[in-house]
Tab-separated table of C-alpha atoms and ligand atoms in Angstrom:
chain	number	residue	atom	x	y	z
A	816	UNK	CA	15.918	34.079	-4.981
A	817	UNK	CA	14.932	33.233	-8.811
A	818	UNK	CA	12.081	35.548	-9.949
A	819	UNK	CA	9.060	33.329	-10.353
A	820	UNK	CA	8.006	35.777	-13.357
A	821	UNK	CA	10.268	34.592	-15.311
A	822	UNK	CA	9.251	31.503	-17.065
A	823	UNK	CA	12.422	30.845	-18.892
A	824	UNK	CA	13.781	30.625	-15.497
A	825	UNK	CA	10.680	28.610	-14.373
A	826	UNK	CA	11.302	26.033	-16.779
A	827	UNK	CA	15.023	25.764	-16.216
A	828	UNK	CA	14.054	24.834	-12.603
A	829	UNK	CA	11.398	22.486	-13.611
A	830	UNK	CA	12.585	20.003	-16.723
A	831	UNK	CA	9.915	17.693	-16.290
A	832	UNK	CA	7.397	20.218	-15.825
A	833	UNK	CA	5.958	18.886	-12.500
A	834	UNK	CA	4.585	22.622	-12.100
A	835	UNK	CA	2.511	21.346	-15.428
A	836	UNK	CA	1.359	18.358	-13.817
A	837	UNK	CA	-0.358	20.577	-11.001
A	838	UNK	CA	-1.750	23.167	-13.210
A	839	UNK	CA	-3.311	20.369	-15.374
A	840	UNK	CA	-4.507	19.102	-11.810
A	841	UNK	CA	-8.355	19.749	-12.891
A	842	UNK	CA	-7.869	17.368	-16.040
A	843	UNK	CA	-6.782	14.828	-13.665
A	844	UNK	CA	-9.684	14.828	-11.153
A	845	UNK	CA	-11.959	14.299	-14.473
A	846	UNK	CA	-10.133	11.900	-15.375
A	847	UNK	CA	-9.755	10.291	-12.311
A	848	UNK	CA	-13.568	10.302	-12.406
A	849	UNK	CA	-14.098	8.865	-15.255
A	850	UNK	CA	-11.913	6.213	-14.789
A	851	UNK	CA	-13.218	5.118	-11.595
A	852	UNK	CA	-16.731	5.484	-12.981
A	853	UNK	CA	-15.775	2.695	-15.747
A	854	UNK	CA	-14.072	0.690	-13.439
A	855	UNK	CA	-14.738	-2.945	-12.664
A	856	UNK	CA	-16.458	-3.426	-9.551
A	857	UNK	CA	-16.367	-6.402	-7.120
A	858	UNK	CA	-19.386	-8.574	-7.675
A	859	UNK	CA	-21.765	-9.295	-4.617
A	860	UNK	CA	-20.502	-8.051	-1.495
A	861	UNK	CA	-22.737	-8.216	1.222
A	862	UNK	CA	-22.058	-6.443	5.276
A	863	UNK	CA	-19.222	-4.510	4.218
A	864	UNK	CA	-18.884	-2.245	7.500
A	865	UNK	CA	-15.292	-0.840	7.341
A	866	UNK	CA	-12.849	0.339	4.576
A	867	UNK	CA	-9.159	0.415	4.742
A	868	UNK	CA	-6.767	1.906	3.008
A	869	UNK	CA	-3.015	0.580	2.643
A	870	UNK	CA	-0.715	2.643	0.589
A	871	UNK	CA	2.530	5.364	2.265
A	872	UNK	CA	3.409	8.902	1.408
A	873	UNK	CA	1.895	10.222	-2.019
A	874	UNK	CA	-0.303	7.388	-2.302
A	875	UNK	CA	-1.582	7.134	1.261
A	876	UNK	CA	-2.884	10.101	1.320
A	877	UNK	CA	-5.913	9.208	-0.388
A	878	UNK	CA	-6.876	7.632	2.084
A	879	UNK	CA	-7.204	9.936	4.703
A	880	UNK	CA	-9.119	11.454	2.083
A	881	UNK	CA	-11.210	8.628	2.136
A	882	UNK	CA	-11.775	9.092	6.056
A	883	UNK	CA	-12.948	12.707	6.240
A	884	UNK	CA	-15.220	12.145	2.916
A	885	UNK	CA	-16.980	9.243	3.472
A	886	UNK	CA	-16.580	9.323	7.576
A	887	UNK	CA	-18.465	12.732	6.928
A	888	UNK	CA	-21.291	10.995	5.421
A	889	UNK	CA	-21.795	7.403	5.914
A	890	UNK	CA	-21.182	5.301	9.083
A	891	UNK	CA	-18.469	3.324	7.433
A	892	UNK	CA	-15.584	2.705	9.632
A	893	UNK	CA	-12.794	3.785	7.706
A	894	UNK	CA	-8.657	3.934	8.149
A	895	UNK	CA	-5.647	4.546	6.158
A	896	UNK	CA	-3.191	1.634	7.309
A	897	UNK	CA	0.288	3.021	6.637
A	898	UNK	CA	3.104	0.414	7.373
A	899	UNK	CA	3.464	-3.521	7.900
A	900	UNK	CA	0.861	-4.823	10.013
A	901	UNK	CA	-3.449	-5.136	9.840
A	902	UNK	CA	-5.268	-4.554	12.892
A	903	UNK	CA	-7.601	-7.480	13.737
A	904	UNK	CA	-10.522	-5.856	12.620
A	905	UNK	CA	-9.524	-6.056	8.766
A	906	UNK	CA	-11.318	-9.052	7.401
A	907	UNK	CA	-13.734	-10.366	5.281
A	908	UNK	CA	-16.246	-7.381	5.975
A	909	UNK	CA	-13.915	-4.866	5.473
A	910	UNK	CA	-13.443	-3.486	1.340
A	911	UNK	CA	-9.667	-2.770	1.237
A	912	UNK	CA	-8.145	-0.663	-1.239
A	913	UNK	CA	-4.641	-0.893	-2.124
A	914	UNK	CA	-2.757	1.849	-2.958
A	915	UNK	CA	0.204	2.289	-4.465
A	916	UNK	CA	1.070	4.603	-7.903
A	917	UNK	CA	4.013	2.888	-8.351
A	918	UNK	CA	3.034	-0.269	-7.304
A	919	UNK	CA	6.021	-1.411	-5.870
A	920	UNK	CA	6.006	-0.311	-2.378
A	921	UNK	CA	7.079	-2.651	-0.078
A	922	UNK	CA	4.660	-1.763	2.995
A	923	UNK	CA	2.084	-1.510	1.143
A	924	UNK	CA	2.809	-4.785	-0.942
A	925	UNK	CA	3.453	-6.392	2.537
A	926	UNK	CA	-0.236	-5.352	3.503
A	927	UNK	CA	-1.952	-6.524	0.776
A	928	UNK	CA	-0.671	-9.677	1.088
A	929	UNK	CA	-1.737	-10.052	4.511
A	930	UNK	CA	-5.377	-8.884	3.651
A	931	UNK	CA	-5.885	-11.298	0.563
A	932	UNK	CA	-3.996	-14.189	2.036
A	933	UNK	CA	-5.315	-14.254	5.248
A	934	UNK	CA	-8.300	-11.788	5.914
A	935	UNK	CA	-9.826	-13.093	2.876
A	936	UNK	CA	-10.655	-9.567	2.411
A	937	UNK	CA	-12.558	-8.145	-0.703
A	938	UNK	CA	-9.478	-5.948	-2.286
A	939	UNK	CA	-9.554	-3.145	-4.870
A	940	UNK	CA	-6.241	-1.907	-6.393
A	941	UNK	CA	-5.363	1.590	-7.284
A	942	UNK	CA	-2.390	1.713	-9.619
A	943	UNK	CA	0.035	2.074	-12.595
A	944	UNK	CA	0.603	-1.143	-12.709
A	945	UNK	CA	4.206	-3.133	-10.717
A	946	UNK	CA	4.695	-5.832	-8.588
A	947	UNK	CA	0.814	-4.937	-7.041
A	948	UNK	CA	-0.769	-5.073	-10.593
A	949	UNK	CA	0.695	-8.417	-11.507
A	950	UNK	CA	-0.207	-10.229	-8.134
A	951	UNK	CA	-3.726	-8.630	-8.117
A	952	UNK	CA	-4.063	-9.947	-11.961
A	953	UNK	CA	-3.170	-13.338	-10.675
A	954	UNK	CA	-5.679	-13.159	-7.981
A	955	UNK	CA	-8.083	-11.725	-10.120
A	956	UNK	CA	-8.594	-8.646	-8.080
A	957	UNK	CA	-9.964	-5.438	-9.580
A	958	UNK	CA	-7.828	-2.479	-10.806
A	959	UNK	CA	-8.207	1.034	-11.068
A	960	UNK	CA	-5.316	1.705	-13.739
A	961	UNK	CA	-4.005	5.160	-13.462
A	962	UNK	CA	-1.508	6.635	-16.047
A	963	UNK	CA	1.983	6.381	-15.370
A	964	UNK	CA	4.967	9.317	-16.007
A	965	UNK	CA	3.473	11.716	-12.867
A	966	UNK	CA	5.223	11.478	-9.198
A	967	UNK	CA	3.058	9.982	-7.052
A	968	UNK	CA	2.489	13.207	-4.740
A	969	UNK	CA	1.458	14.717	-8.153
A	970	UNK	CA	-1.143	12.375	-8.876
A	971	UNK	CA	-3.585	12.960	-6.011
A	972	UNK	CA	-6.366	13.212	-7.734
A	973	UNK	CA	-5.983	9.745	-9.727
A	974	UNK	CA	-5.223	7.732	-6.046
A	975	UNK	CA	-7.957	9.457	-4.140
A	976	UNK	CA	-11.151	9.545	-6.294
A	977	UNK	CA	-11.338	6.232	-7.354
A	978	UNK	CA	-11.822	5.205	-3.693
A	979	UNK	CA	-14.688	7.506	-3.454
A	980	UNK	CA	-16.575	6.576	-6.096
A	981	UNK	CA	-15.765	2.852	-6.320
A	982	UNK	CA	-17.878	3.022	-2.429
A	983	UNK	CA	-20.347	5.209	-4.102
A	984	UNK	CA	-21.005	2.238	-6.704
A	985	UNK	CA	-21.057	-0.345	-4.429
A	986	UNK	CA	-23.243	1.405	-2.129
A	987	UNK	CA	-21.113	1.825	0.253
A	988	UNK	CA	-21.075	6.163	0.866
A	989	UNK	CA	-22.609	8.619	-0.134
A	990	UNK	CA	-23.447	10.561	-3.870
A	991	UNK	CA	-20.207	11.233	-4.682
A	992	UNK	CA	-20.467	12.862	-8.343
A	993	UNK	CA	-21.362	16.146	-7.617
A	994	UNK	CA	-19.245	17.072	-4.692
A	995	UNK	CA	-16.403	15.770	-7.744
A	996	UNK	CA	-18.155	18.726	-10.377
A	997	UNK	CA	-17.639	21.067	-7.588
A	998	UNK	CA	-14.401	20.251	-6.694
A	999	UNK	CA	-13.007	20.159	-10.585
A	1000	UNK	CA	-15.101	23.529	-11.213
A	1001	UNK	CA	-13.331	25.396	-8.428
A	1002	UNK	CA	-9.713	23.818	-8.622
A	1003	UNK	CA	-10.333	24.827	-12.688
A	1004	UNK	CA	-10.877	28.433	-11.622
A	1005	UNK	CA	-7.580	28.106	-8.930
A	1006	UNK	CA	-5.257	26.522	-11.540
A	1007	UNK	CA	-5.672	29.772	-13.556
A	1008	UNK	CA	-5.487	32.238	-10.650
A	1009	UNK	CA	-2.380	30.435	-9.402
A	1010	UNK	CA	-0.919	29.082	-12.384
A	1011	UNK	CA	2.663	30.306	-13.879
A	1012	UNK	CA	1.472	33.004	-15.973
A	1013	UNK	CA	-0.253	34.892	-13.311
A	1014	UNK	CA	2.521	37.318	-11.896
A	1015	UNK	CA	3.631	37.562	-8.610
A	1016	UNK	CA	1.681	40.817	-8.268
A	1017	UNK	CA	-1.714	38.882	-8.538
A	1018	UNK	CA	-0.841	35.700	-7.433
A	1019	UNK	CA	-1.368	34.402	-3.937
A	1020	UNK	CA	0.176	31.666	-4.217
A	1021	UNK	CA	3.561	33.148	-5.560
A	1022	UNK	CA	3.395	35.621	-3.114
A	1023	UNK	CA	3.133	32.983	-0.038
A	1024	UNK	CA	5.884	30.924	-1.877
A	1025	UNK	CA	8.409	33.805	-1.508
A	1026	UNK	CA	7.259	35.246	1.755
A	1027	UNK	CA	8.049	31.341	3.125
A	1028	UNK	CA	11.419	30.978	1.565
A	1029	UNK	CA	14.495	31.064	4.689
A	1030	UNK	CA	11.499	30.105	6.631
A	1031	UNK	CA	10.686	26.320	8.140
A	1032	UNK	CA	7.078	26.252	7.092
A	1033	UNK	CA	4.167	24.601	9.973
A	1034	UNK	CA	1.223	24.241	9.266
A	1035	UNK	CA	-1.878	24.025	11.754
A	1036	UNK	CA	-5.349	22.483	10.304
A	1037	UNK	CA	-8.125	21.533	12.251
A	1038	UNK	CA	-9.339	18.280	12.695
A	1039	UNK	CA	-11.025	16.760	10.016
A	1040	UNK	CA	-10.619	18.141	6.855
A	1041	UNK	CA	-7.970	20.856	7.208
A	1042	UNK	CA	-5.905	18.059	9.314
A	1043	UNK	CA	-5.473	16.135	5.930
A	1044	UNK	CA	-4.830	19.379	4.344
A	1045	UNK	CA	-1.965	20.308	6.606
A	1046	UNK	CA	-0.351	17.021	6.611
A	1047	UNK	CA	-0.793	17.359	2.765
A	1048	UNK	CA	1.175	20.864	2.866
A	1049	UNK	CA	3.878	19.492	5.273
A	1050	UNK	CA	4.750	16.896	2.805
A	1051	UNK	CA	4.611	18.644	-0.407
A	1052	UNK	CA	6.881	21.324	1.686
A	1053	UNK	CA	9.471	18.101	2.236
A	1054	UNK	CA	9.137	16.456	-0.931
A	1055	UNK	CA	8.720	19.157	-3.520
A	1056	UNK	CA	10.911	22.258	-1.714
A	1057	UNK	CA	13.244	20.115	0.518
A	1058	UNK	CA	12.586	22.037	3.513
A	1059	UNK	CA	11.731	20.835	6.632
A	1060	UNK	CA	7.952	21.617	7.411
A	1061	UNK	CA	5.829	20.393	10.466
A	1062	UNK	CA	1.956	20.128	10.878
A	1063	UNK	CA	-0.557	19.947	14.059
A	1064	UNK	CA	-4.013	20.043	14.742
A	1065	UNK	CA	-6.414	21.820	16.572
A	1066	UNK	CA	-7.814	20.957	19.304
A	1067	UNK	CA	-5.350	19.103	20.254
A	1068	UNK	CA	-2.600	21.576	20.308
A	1069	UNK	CA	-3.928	23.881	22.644
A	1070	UNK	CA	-3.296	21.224	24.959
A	1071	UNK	CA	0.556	20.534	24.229
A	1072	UNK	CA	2.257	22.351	21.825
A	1073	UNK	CA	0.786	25.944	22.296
A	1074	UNK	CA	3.097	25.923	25.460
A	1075	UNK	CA	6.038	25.394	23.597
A	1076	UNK	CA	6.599	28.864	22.162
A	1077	UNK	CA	8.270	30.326	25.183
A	1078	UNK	CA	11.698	29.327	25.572
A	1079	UNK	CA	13.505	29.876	21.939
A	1080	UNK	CA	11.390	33.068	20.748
A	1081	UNK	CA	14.303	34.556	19.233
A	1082	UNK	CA	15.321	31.468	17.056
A	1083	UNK	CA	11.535	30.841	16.211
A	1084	UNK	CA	10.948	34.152	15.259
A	1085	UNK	CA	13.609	34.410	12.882
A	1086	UNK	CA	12.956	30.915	11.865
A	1087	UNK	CA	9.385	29.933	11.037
A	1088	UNK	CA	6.350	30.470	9.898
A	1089	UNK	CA	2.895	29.207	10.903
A	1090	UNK	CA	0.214	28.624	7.813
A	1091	UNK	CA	-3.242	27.778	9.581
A	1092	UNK	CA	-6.108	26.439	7.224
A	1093	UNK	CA	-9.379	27.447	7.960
A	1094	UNK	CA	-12.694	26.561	6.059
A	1095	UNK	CA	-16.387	27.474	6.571
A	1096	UNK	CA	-17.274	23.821	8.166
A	1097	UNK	CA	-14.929	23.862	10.733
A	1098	UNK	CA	-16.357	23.261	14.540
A	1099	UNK	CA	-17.478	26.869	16.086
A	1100	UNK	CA	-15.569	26.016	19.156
A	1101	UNK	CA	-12.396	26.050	17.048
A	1102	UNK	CA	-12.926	28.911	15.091
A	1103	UNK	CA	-12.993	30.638	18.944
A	1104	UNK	CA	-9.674	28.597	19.527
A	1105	UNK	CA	-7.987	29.573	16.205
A	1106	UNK	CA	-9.003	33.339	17.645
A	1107	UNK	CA	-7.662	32.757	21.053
A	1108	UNK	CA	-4.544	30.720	20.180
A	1109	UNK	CA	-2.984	32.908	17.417
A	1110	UNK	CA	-2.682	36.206	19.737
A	1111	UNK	CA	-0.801	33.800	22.436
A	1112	UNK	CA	1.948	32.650	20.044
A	1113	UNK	CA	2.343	34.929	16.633
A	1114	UNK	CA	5.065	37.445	18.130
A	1115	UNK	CA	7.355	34.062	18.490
A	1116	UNK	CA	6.827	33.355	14.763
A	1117	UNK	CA	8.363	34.960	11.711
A	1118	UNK	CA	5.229	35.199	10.527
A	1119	UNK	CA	1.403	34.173	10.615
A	1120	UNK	CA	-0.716	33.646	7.201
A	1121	UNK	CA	-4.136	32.464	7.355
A	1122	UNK	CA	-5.368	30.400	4.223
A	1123	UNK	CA	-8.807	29.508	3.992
A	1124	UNK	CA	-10.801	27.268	2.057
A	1125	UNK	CA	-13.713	27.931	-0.654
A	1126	UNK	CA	-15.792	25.229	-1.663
A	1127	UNK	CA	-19.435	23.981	-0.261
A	1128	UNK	CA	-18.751	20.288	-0.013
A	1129	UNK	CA	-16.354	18.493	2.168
A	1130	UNK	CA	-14.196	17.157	-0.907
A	1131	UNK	CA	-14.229	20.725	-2.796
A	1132	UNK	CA	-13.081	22.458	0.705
A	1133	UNK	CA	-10.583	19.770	1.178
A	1134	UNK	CA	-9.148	19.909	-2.544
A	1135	UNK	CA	-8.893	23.837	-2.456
A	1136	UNK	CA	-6.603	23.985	0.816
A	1137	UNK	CA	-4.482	21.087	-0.606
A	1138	UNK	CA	-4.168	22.710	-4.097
A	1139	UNK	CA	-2.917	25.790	-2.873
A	1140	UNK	CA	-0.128	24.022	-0.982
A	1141	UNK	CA	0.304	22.212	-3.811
A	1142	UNK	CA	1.374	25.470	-6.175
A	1143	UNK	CA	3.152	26.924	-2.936
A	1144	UNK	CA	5.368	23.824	-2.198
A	1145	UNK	CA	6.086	23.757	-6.482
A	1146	UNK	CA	7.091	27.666	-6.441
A	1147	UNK	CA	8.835	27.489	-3.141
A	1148	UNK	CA	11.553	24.808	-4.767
A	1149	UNK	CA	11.541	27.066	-8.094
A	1150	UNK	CA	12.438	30.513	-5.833
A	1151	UNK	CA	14.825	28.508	-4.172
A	1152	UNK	CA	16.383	27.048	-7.597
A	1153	UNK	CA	15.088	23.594	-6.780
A	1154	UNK	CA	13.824	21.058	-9.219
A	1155	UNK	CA	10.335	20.167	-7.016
A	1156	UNK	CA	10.054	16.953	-8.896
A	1157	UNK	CA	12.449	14.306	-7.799
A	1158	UNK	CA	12.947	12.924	-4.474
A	1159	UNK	CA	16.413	11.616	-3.952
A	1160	UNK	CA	16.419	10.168	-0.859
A	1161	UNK	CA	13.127	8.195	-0.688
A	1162	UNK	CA	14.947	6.836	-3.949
A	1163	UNK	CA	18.146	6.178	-1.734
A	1164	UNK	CA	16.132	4.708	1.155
A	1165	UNK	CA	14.103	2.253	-1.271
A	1166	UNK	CA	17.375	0.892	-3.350
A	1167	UNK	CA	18.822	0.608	0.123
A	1168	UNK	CA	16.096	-1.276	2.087
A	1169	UNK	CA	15.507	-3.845	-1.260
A	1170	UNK	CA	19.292	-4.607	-0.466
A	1171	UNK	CA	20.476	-2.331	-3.389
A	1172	UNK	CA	23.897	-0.123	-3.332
B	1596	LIG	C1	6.815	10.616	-4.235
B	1596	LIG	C2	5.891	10.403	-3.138
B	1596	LIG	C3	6.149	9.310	-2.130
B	1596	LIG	C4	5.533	7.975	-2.586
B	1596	LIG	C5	5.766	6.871	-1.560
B	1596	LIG	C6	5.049	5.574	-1.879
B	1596	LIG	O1	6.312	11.593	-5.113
B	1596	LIG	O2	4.958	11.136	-3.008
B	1596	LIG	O3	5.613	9.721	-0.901
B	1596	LIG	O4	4.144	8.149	-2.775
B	1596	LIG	O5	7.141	6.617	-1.438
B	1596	LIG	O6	5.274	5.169	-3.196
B	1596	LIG	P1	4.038	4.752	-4.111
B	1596	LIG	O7	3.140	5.950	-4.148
B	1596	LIG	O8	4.615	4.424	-5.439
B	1596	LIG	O9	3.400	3.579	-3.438
């Protein structure tokens, strides 16, 4: 196990610094907000009454941000679309934001095409540029440029904001500046409580990072917010530690998979680990749940760590589970020797799939 202390070692683990790239995280949001704040808007639109958001993996994500923020707060319909195919409802009264950081993702390219070809759907784009930038230039759709050189997974806060506050200019949802202040306040104060030069002996999110490792990681959340959060930590657990990690959501679990835990307690117990998020908005009748549930199952897991959120607004609760995950899933590859940054075989699978070696 490499001693997360030592940041020679730290480095060695990490040559393109992606454990920089969360650290600077609170840069990014204000960027991100400025950005979208400048951004060219689409002129006129009239009955908008649903959003969707196309983009996979890193860059989908946003928009399940999207959902919990502005479903919170407006009575927008709003979906993340994450493979081929539009439901019949997208079409000209639905503001669809593409997604993509690299711009070249086939679903997502596939999806857009569909919306601007045939929905004649108002489109916004949110990317480094690609094969998405160029058609949308041609088409003379709007774009939310965001800078290139990050992984996608690492730049969260450059895909999800603009979404928010391009609705917030067009009327669309709610106020959305000063939920952002809150949010880049408080992940400001986390980056240096959980950044590398805070040893292990202080630092929470070390601690959890070597606690997990031999462990498969799942993560429970709650639905809403902490449900994005948990599918967040599953897939920075995949992508950034290579281990596998699974996710599920209360309610819904205590009607399935809390019956599960009988039959293999001894693997289980040696095996995982369950990580439940928890925040201050989250449903009374789950918080009893959460209370009830945890006693039924924890002596079939290796171990059980609560994690809960600070924050006042939605976005700021939201942000603070997913940034912890974020330095966990980093550290967890560095303990384990593992660069966090590159992901092989989504590389393998696109090269393969666009008919490469
Ligand atoms: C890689 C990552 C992936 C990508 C996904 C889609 O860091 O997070 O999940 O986000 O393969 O690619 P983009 O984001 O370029 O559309």
């Amino acid at each position: 196990m490499n001693d997360l202390d030592d940041l020679a070692l730290v480095g060695k683990c990490d040559p393109s610094d992606f454990l920089g790239a969360v650290e600077g995280f609170p840069d990014q949001l204000r960027d991100a907000h400025e950005r979208s704040l400048r951004a060219e808007l689409l002129p006129g639109l009239k009955g908008i009454d649903s959003v969707a958001v196309l983009g996979m993996g890193g860059s989908g994500i946003s928009g399940d941000v999207a959902r919990v923020i502005l479903g919170e707060e407006s009575n927008l319909f709003v979906q993340t679309l994450k493979g081929y195919e539009l439901p019949k409802w997208v079409g000209p009264k639905t503001l669809v934001f593409a997604v993509s950081y690299s711009g070249n993702t086939e679903e997502t390219l596939t999806t857009f095409e569909e919306a601007t070809q045939n929905r004649r759907a108002p489109v916004v784009i949110v990317t480094t540029g690609g094969e998405l930038a160029a058609r949308g230039r041609k088409l003379g759709v709007p774009i939310v440029e965001v800078p290139e050189g990050l992984q996608p997974r690492a730049a969260f806060g450059y895909l999800s904001i603009p979404i928010l506050v391009v609705c917030e200019r067009m009327g669309l949802g709610p106020k959305a500046g000063p939920a952002i202040e809150e949010t880049i306040a408080l992940a400001g104060r986390r980056s240096a409580q959980w950044g590398r030069e805070v040893p292990a002996s202080q630092n929470s999110a070390k601690q959890l990072a070597l606690r997990l490792a031999g462990k498969v990681p799942l993560i429970y959340g709650s639905e809403g917010l902490a449900e994005v959060a948990a599918y967040r930590w599953k897939c920075q657990f995949n992508e950034c530690s290579k281990v596998p990690a699974w996710w599920h959501v209360f309610p819904e679990l205590n009607h399935n998979e809390v019956v599960g835990w009988k039959q293999l307690a001894p693997l289980t117990r040696d095996s995982m680990a369950l990580l439940v998020l928890r925040h201050d908005g989250e449903h009374p009748r789950i918080t009893k749940r959460i209370e009830v549930t945890l006693p039924l199952i924890e002596a079939n897991l290796g171990f059980v760590q609560q994690v809960r959120a600070e924050g006042s607004s939605a976005l700021a609760r939201l942000i603070d589970l997913t940034y912890f995950g974020d330095f966990v899933g980093t550290y967890l590859a560095i303990a384990q020797g593992i660069d966090p940054a590159p992901v092989e075989v989504i590389a393998i699978l696109k090269s393969k799939l666009a008919g490469g070696d």
